[in-house]
């Protein structure tokens, strides 16, 4: 992370405007339908690691408020779905780059459309602000490097032990000072310090949220 003199959209929006932008992008979309279609086609219906669940605006905002950095960041979501966490991170934090990792093709494609629309809307409405670069990677988590990420998010409630172990084995890649947000599943690593634990309401339930920070 680096202290920025650039202007990002999060500095120009009231909570009411943030909520309005978020709702306009997502209220008409049903991510569960996209997910179900893809899981049937890929024969992944029995794999709980691909269970679909969406963040809620207020609950995820509360989590991002814990981080509340003024430094420009790269935000990555492991299992990014429609891109809700990516958009909300950009609305709340000075995001220079958004990276979503989503294996399911319909969700990956739709999220690209949503993020492109979001960035175009920001450019049109706020021509003087920095717009984040966006990358949606349709692949498994192991294919992605963590070494440039400032905030890494994983809605890990239904992740298998193997997936959590894989994430754990790679947290050393994170930069010193980087954050890891985990839902439900805890990470045990000498490289991390747990700085926050709390419960926050999402669309699907009330997960325990752990926020870790990469130690030096």
PDB file of C-alpha atoms in Angstrom:
ATOM      1  CA  UNK A   1       0.000   0.000   0.000  1.00  0.00           C
ATOM      2  CA  UNK A   2       1.130   3.540  -0.684  1.00  0.00           C
ATOM      3  CA  UNK A   3      -0.279   6.851   0.484  1.00  0.00           C
ATOM      4  CA  UNK A   4      -2.035   8.399  -2.475  1.00  0.00           C
ATOM      5  CA  UNK A   5      -2.622  11.942  -3.618  1.00  0.00           C
ATOM      6  CA  UNK A   6      -4.920  10.625  -6.325  1.00  0.00           C
ATOM      7  CA  UNK A   7      -8.663  11.040  -6.025  1.00  0.00           C
ATOM      8  CA  UNK A   8     -10.778   7.900  -5.984  1.00  0.00           C
ATOM      9  CA  UNK A   9     -14.534   7.646  -6.189  1.00  0.00           C
ATOM     10  CA  UNK A  10     -14.880   6.593  -2.536  1.00  0.00           C
ATOM     11  CA  UNK A  11     -13.933  10.152  -1.540  1.00  0.00           C
ATOM     12  CA  UNK A  12     -16.832  11.663  -3.473  1.00  0.00           C
ATOM     13  CA  UNK A  13     -19.846   9.595  -2.412  1.00  0.00           C
ATOM     14  CA  UNK A  14     -22.274   9.733   0.469  1.00  0.00           C
ATOM     15  CA  UNK A  15     -23.478   6.455   1.935  1.00  0.00           C
ATOM     16  CA  UNK A  16     -26.787   7.035   0.162  1.00  0.00           C
ATOM     17  CA  UNK A  17     -25.080   7.400  -3.220  1.00  0.00           C
ATOM     18  CA  UNK A  18     -22.916   4.336  -2.569  1.00  0.00           C
ATOM     19  CA  UNK A  19     -26.016   2.308  -1.780  1.00  0.00           C
ATOM     20  CA  UNK A  20     -27.801   3.627  -4.877  1.00  0.00           C
ATOM     21  CA  UNK A  21     -24.939   2.706  -7.223  1.00  0.00           C
ATOM     22  CA  UNK A  22     -24.643  -0.763  -5.695  1.00  0.00           C
ATOM     23  CA  UNK A  23     -28.370  -1.415  -5.984  1.00  0.00           C
ATOM     24  CA  UNK A  24     -28.585  -0.192  -9.573  1.00  0.00           C
ATOM     25  CA  UNK A  25     -25.877  -2.655 -10.598  1.00  0.00           C
ATOM     26  CA  UNK A  26     -27.081  -5.737  -8.762  1.00  0.00           C
ATOM     27  CA  UNK A  27     -30.757  -5.582  -7.781  1.00  0.00           C
ATOM     28  CA  UNK A  28     -31.971  -7.096 -11.066  1.00  0.00           C
ATOM     29  CA  UNK A  29     -29.374  -9.904 -11.144  1.00  0.00           C
ATOM     30  CA  UNK A  30     -29.762 -13.387  -9.665  1.00  0.00           C
ATOM     31  CA  UNK A  31     -26.340 -14.851  -9.042  1.00  0.00           C
ATOM     32  CA  UNK A  32     -27.838 -18.046  -7.663  1.00  0.00           C
ATOM     33  CA  UNK A  33     -29.319 -18.854 -11.079  1.00  0.00           C
ATOM     34  CA  UNK A  34     -25.980 -18.303 -12.835  1.00  0.00           C
ATOM     35  CA  UNK A  35     -24.234 -20.446 -10.237  1.00  0.00           C
ATOM     36  CA  UNK A  36     -26.736 -23.305 -10.441  1.00  0.00           C
ATOM     37  CA  UNK A  37     -26.521 -23.395 -14.236  1.00  0.00           C
ATOM     38  CA  UNK A  38     -22.732 -23.549 -14.222  1.00  0.00           C
ATOM     39  CA  UNK A  39     -22.492 -26.145 -11.466  1.00  0.00           C
ATOM     40  CA  UNK A  40     -24.861 -28.429 -13.346  1.00  0.00           C
ATOM     41  CA  UNK A  41     -22.887 -28.086 -16.573  1.00  0.00           C
ATOM     42  CA  UNK A  42     -19.540 -28.655 -14.816  1.00  0.00           C
ATOM     43  CA  UNK A  43     -20.841 -31.433 -12.546  1.00  0.00           C
ATOM     44  CA  UNK A  44     -19.965 -29.464  -9.418  1.00  0.00           C
ATOM     45  CA  UNK A  45     -23.335 -29.611  -7.673  1.00  0.00           C
ATOM     46  CA  UNK A  46     -22.021 -31.827  -4.869  1.00  0.00           C
ATOM     47  CA  UNK A  47     -18.887 -29.741  -4.226  1.00  0.00           C
ATOM     48  CA  UNK A  48     -19.707 -27.452  -1.290  1.00  0.00           C
ATOM     49  CA  UNK A  49     -16.722 -25.247  -2.071  1.00  0.00           C
ATOM     50  CA  UNK A  50     -18.838 -23.876  -4.930  1.00  0.00           C
ATOM     51  CA  UNK A  51     -21.845 -23.055  -2.751  1.00  0.00           C
ATOM     52  CA  UNK A  52     -23.034 -19.600  -3.782  1.00  0.00           C
ATOM     53  CA  UNK A  53     -23.554 -16.853  -1.229  1.00  0.00           C
ATOM     54  CA  UNK A  54     -23.667 -13.080  -1.598  1.00  0.00           C
ATOM     55  CA  UNK A  55     -22.412 -10.290   0.608  1.00  0.00           C
ATOM     56  CA  UNK A  56     -24.862  -7.717   1.939  1.00  0.00           C
ATOM     57  CA  UNK A  57     -24.144  -4.016   1.508  1.00  0.00           C
ATOM     58  CA  UNK A  58     -24.330  -3.044   5.185  1.00  0.00           C
ATOM     59  CA  UNK A  59     -22.590  -6.116   6.558  1.00  0.00           C
ATOM     60  CA  UNK A  60     -19.654  -5.904   4.177  1.00  0.00           C
ATOM     61  CA  UNK A  61     -19.351  -2.145   4.638  1.00  0.00           C
ATOM     62  CA  UNK A  62     -18.925  -2.750   8.374  1.00  0.00           C
ATOM     63  CA  UNK A  63     -16.047  -5.123   7.598  1.00  0.00           C
ATOM     64  CA  UNK A  64     -14.342  -2.686   5.236  1.00  0.00           C
ATOM     65  CA  UNK A  65     -14.734   0.044   7.863  1.00  0.00           C
ATOM     66  CA  UNK A  66     -12.383  -1.981  10.095  1.00  0.00           C
ATOM     67  CA  UNK A  67      -9.670  -1.622   7.443  1.00  0.00           C
ATOM     68  CA  UNK A  68     -10.535   1.984   6.517  1.00  0.00           C
ATOM     69  CA  UNK A  69      -7.254   2.778   4.793  1.00  0.00           C
ATOM     70  CA  UNK A  70      -6.387   6.032   3.038  1.00  0.00           C
ATOM     71  CA  UNK A  71      -3.693   4.250   1.020  1.00  0.00           C
ATOM     72  CA  UNK A  72      -4.440   3.050  -2.506  1.00  0.00           C
ATOM     73  CA  UNK A  73      -4.927  -0.698  -2.626  1.00  0.00           C
ATOM     74  CA  UNK A  74      -5.328  -3.780  -4.751  1.00  0.00           C
ATOM     75  CA  UNK A  75      -8.389  -5.754  -3.632  1.00  0.00           C
ATOM     76  CA  UNK A  76      -8.793  -9.425  -4.547  1.00  0.00           C
ATOM     77  CA  UNK A  77     -11.833 -11.682  -4.034  1.00  0.00           C
ATOM     78  CA  UNK A  78     -11.391 -15.461  -4.141  1.00  0.00           C
ATOM     79  CA  UNK A  79     -14.714 -16.688  -5.509  1.00  0.00           C
ATOM     80  CA  UNK A  80     -15.945 -13.312  -6.699  1.00  0.00           C
ATOM     81  CA  UNK A  81     -19.358 -14.307  -8.084  1.00  0.00           C
ATOM     82  CA  UNK A  82     -21.138 -11.347  -9.644  1.00  0.00           C
ATOM     83  CA  UNK A  83     -18.494  -8.940  -8.328  1.00  0.00           C
ATOM     84  CA  UNK A  84     -20.405  -7.463  -5.398  1.00  0.00           C
ATOM     85  CA  UNK A  85     -17.433  -7.385  -3.033  1.00  0.00           C
ATOM     86  CA  UNK A  86     -15.246  -5.841  -5.744  1.00  0.00           C
ATOM     87  CA  UNK A  87     -17.688  -3.011  -6.408  1.00  0.00           C
ATOM     88  CA  UNK A  88     -18.310  -2.341  -2.734  1.00  0.00           C
ATOM     89  CA  UNK A  89     -14.581  -2.276  -2.008  1.00  0.00           C
ATOM     90  CA  UNK A  90     -14.175   0.362  -4.729  1.00  0.00           C
ATOM     91  CA  UNK A  91     -17.059   2.391  -3.335  1.00  0.00           C
ATOM     92  CA  UNK A  92     -15.597   2.321   0.184  1.00  0.00           C
ATOM     93  CA  UNK A  93     -11.805   2.231  -0.281  1.00  0.00           C
ATOM     94  CA  UNK A  94      -9.242   3.856  -2.634  1.00  0.00           C
ATOM     95  CA  UNK A  95      -8.908   0.865  -4.956  1.00  0.00           C
ATOM     96  CA  UNK A  96      -6.370   1.112  -7.767  1.00  0.00           C
ATOM     97  CA  UNK A  97      -6.961  -2.489  -8.881  1.00  0.00           C
ATOM     98  CA  UNK A  98      -9.786  -5.009  -8.469  1.00  0.00           C
ATOM     99  CA  UNK A  99      -9.159  -8.707  -9.058  1.00  0.00           C
ATOM    100  CA  UNK A 100     -11.899 -11.323  -9.000  1.00  0.00           C
ATOM    101  CA  UNK A 101     -11.146 -15.037  -9.204  1.00  0.00           C
ATOM    102  CA  UNK A 102     -14.206 -17.015 -10.309  1.00  0.00           C
ATOM    103  CA  UNK A 103     -14.154 -20.468 -11.892  1.00  0.00           C
ATOM    104  CA  UNK A 104     -17.840 -20.587 -12.892  1.00  0.00           C
ATOM    105  CA  UNK A 105     -18.027 -19.170 -16.443  1.00  0.00           C
ATOM    106  CA  UNK A 106     -21.465 -17.505 -16.379  1.00  0.00           C
ATOM    107  CA  UNK A 107     -20.645 -15.682 -13.157  1.00  0.00           C
ATOM    108  CA  UNK A 108     -17.232 -14.639 -14.463  1.00  0.00           C
ATOM    109  CA  UNK A 109     -18.714 -13.311 -17.707  1.00  0.00           C
ATOM    110  CA  UNK A 110     -21.562 -11.447 -16.024  1.00  0.00           C
ATOM    111  CA  UNK A 111     -19.234  -9.936 -13.427  1.00  0.00           C
ATOM    112  CA  UNK A 112     -17.008  -8.581 -16.212  1.00  0.00           C
ATOM    113  CA  UNK A 113     -20.061  -6.866 -17.695  1.00  0.00           C
ATOM    114  CA  UNK A 114     -21.054  -5.441 -14.307  1.00  0.00           C
ATOM    115  CA  UNK A 115     -17.565  -4.161 -13.489  1.00  0.00           C
ATOM    116  CA  UNK A 116     -17.187  -2.608 -16.948  1.00  0.00           C
ATOM    117  CA  UNK A 117     -20.520  -0.856 -16.494  1.00  0.00           C
ATOM    118  CA  UNK A 118     -19.486   0.346 -13.038  1.00  0.00           C
ATOM    119  CA  UNK A 119     -16.168   1.760 -14.270  1.00  0.00           C
ATOM    120  CA  UNK A 120     -17.805   3.451 -17.257  1.00  0.00           C
ATOM    121  CA  UNK A 121     -20.458   5.001 -15.009  1.00  0.00           C
ATOM    122  CA  UNK A 122     -17.759   6.307 -12.656  1.00  0.00           C
ATOM    123  CA  UNK A 123     -15.800   7.812 -15.562  1.00  0.00           C
ATOM    124  CA  UNK A 124     -18.911   9.538 -16.871  1.00  0.00           C
ATOM    125  CA  UNK A 125     -20.169  10.851 -13.527  1.00  0.00           C
ATOM    126  CA  UNK A 126     -16.790  11.675 -11.959  1.00  0.00           C
ATOM    127  CA  UNK A 127     -14.354  12.399 -14.823  1.00  0.00           C
ATOM    128  CA  UNK A 128     -11.590  13.632 -12.517  1.00  0.00           C
ATOM    129  CA  UNK A 129     -11.320  10.531 -10.319  1.00  0.00           C
ATOM    130  CA  UNK A 130      -9.084   7.505 -10.754  1.00  0.00           C
ATOM    131  CA  UNK A 131     -10.911   4.418 -12.027  1.00  0.00           C
ATOM    132  CA  UNK A 132      -9.589   1.048 -10.853  1.00  0.00           C
ATOM    133  CA  UNK A 133      -8.211  -1.437 -13.318  1.00  0.00           C
ATOM    134  CA  UNK A 134     -10.288  -4.614 -13.258  1.00  0.00           C
ATOM    135  CA  UNK A 135      -9.296  -8.214 -13.846  1.00  0.00           C
ATOM    136  CA  UNK A 136     -11.736 -11.133 -13.635  1.00  0.00           C
ATOM    137  CA  UNK A 137      -9.825 -14.406 -13.788  1.00  0.00           C
ATOM    138  CA  UNK A 138     -11.834 -17.511 -14.661  1.00  0.00           C
ATOM    139  CA  UNK A 139      -9.655 -20.085 -12.943  1.00  0.00           C
ATOM    140  CA  UNK A 140      -8.914 -21.840  -9.659  1.00  0.00           C
ATOM    141  CA  UNK A 141      -7.327 -19.971  -6.754  1.00  0.00           C
ATOM    142  CA  UNK A 142      -3.975 -21.744  -6.999  1.00  0.00           C
ATOM    143  CA  UNK A 143      -3.280 -20.091 -10.350  1.00  0.00           C
ATOM    144  CA  UNK A 144      -3.249 -16.565  -8.904  1.00  0.00           C
ATOM    145  CA  UNK A 145      -0.347 -14.768  -7.241  1.00  0.00           C
ATOM    146  CA  UNK A 146      -1.018 -12.942  -3.960  1.00  0.00           C
ATOM    147  CA  UNK A 147       2.172 -10.895  -3.913  1.00  0.00           C
ATOM    148  CA  UNK A 148       0.686  -7.580  -5.095  1.00  0.00           C
ATOM    149  CA  UNK A 149      -2.554  -7.819  -3.092  1.00  0.00           C
ATOM    150  CA  UNK A 150      -3.285  -5.371  -0.261  1.00  0.00           C
ATOM    151  CA  UNK A 151      -6.683  -6.766   0.790  1.00  0.00           C
ATOM    152  CA  UNK A 152      -7.539 -10.416   0.098  1.00  0.00           C
ATOM    153  CA  UNK A 153     -11.113 -11.604   0.706  1.00  0.00           C
ATOM    154  CA  UNK A 154     -12.429 -15.159   0.878  1.00  0.00           C
ATOM    155  CA  UNK A 155     -16.033 -16.004   1.713  1.00  0.00           C
ATOM    156  CA  UNK A 156     -14.776 -19.343   2.996  1.00  0.00           C
ATOM    157  CA  UNK A 157     -17.781 -20.670   4.925  1.00  0.00           C
ATOM    158  CA  UNK A 158     -18.261 -23.658   2.615  1.00  0.00           C
ATOM    159  CA  UNK A 159     -14.684 -24.052   1.441  1.00  0.00           C
ATOM    160  CA  UNK A 160     -13.258 -27.541   1.851  1.00  0.00           C
ATOM    161  CA  UNK A 161     -10.325 -28.150   4.178  1.00  0.00           C
ATOM    162  CA  UNK A 162      -8.140 -28.598   1.101  1.00  0.00           C
ATOM    163  CA  UNK A 163      -9.056 -25.151  -0.227  1.00  0.00           C
ATOM    164  CA  UNK A 164      -8.454 -23.489   3.151  1.00  0.00           C
ATOM    165  CA  UNK A 165      -5.156 -25.352   3.512  1.00  0.00           C
ATOM    166  CA  UNK A 166      -4.130 -24.141   0.060  1.00  0.00           C
ATOM    167  CA  UNK A 167      -4.841 -20.517   1.006  1.00  0.00           C
ATOM    168  CA  UNK A 168      -3.012 -20.980   4.315  1.00  0.00           C
ATOM    169  CA  UNK A 169       0.051 -22.380   2.560  1.00  0.00           C
ATOM    170  CA  UNK A 170       0.312 -19.240   0.436  1.00  0.00           C
ATOM    171  CA  UNK A 171      -0.297 -16.379   2.879  1.00  0.00           C
ATOM    172  CA  UNK A 172       3.468 -15.852   3.074  1.00  0.00           C
ATOM    173  CA  UNK A 173       3.144 -14.418  -0.459  1.00  0.00           C
ATOM    174  CA  UNK A 174       1.202 -11.435   0.894  1.00  0.00           C
ATOM    175  CA  UNK A 175       3.043  -8.172   1.395  1.00  0.00           C
ATOM    176  CA  UNK A 176       3.854  -7.094   4.934  1.00  0.00           C
ATOM    177  CA  UNK A 177       0.842  -5.126   6.166  1.00  0.00           C
ATOM    178  CA  UNK A 178      -1.628  -6.715   3.740  1.00  0.00           C
ATOM    179  CA  UNK A 179      -5.045  -7.781   5.054  1.00  0.00           C
ATOM    180  CA  UNK A 180      -6.845 -11.117   4.740  1.00  0.00           C
ATOM    181  CA  UNK A 181     -10.613 -11.223   5.346  1.00  0.00           C
ATOM    182  CA  UNK A 182     -11.988 -14.724   5.988  1.00  0.00           C
ATOM    183  CA  UNK A 183     -15.600 -15.753   6.562  1.00  0.00           C
ATOM    184  CA  UNK A 184     -16.144 -18.560   9.108  1.00  0.00           C
ATOM    185  CA  UNK A 185     -12.875 -20.443   8.554  1.00  0.00           C
ATOM    186  CA  UNK A 186      -9.833 -19.500  10.610  1.00  0.00           C
ATOM    187  CA  UNK A 187      -6.269 -19.391   9.329  1.00  0.00           C
ATOM    188  CA  UNK A 188      -3.362 -20.562  11.475  1.00  0.00           C
ATOM    189  CA  UNK A 189      -0.077 -19.136  10.272  1.00  0.00           C
ATOM    190  CA  UNK A 190       3.023 -17.620  11.817  1.00  0.00           C
ATOM    191  CA  UNK A 191       2.858 -15.044   9.026  1.00  0.00           C
ATOM    192  CA  UNK A 192      -0.485 -13.589  10.166  1.00  0.00           C
ATOM    193  CA  UNK A 193      -1.902 -11.722  13.140  1.00  0.00           C
ATOM    194  CA  UNK A 194      -5.661 -11.770  13.759  1.00  0.00           C
ATOM    195  CA  UNK A 195      -6.646  -8.142  14.329  1.00  0.00           C
ATOM    196  CA  UNK A 196     -10.436  -8.514  14.335  1.00  0.00           C
ATOM    197  CA  UNK A 197     -13.196 -11.048  14.968  1.00  0.00           C
ATOM    198  CA  UNK A 198     -16.907 -10.277  14.685  1.00  0.00           C
ATOM    199  CA  UNK A 199     -20.207 -11.338  13.147  1.00  0.00           C
ATOM    200  CA  UNK A 200     -21.740  -9.470  10.213  1.00  0.00           C
ATOM    201  CA  UNK A 201     -24.991 -10.115   8.388  1.00  0.00           C
ATOM    202  CA  UNK A 202     -24.811 -11.260   4.786  1.00  0.00           C
ATOM    203  CA  UNK A 203     -27.628 -12.171   2.383  1.00  0.00           C
ATOM    204  CA  UNK A 204     -27.366 -15.834   3.377  1.00  0.00           C
ATOM    205  CA  UNK A 205     -26.597 -15.649   7.089  1.00  0.00           C
ATOM    206  CA  UNK A 206     -24.418 -14.259   9.877  1.00  0.00           C
ATOM    207  CA  UNK A 207     -20.840 -15.504   9.436  1.00  0.00           C
ATOM    208  CA  UNK A 208     -18.028 -14.986  11.878  1.00  0.00           C
ATOM    209  CA  UNK A 209     -15.515 -12.699  10.195  1.00  0.00           C
ATOM    210  CA  UNK A 210     -11.787 -12.870  10.834  1.00  0.00           C
ATOM    211  CA  UNK A 211      -9.458 -10.122   9.653  1.00  0.00           C
ATOM    212  CA  UNK A 212      -5.762 -10.922   9.604  1.00  0.00           C
ATOM    213  CA  UNK A 213      -2.750  -8.785   8.846  1.00  0.00           C
ATOM    214  CA  UNK A 214       0.513  -9.981   7.327  1.00  0.00           C
ATOM    215  CA  UNK A 215       3.294  -9.699   9.867  1.00  0.00           C
ATOM    216  CA  UNK A 216       6.864  -8.662   9.120  1.00  0.00           C
TER     217      UNK A 216
END
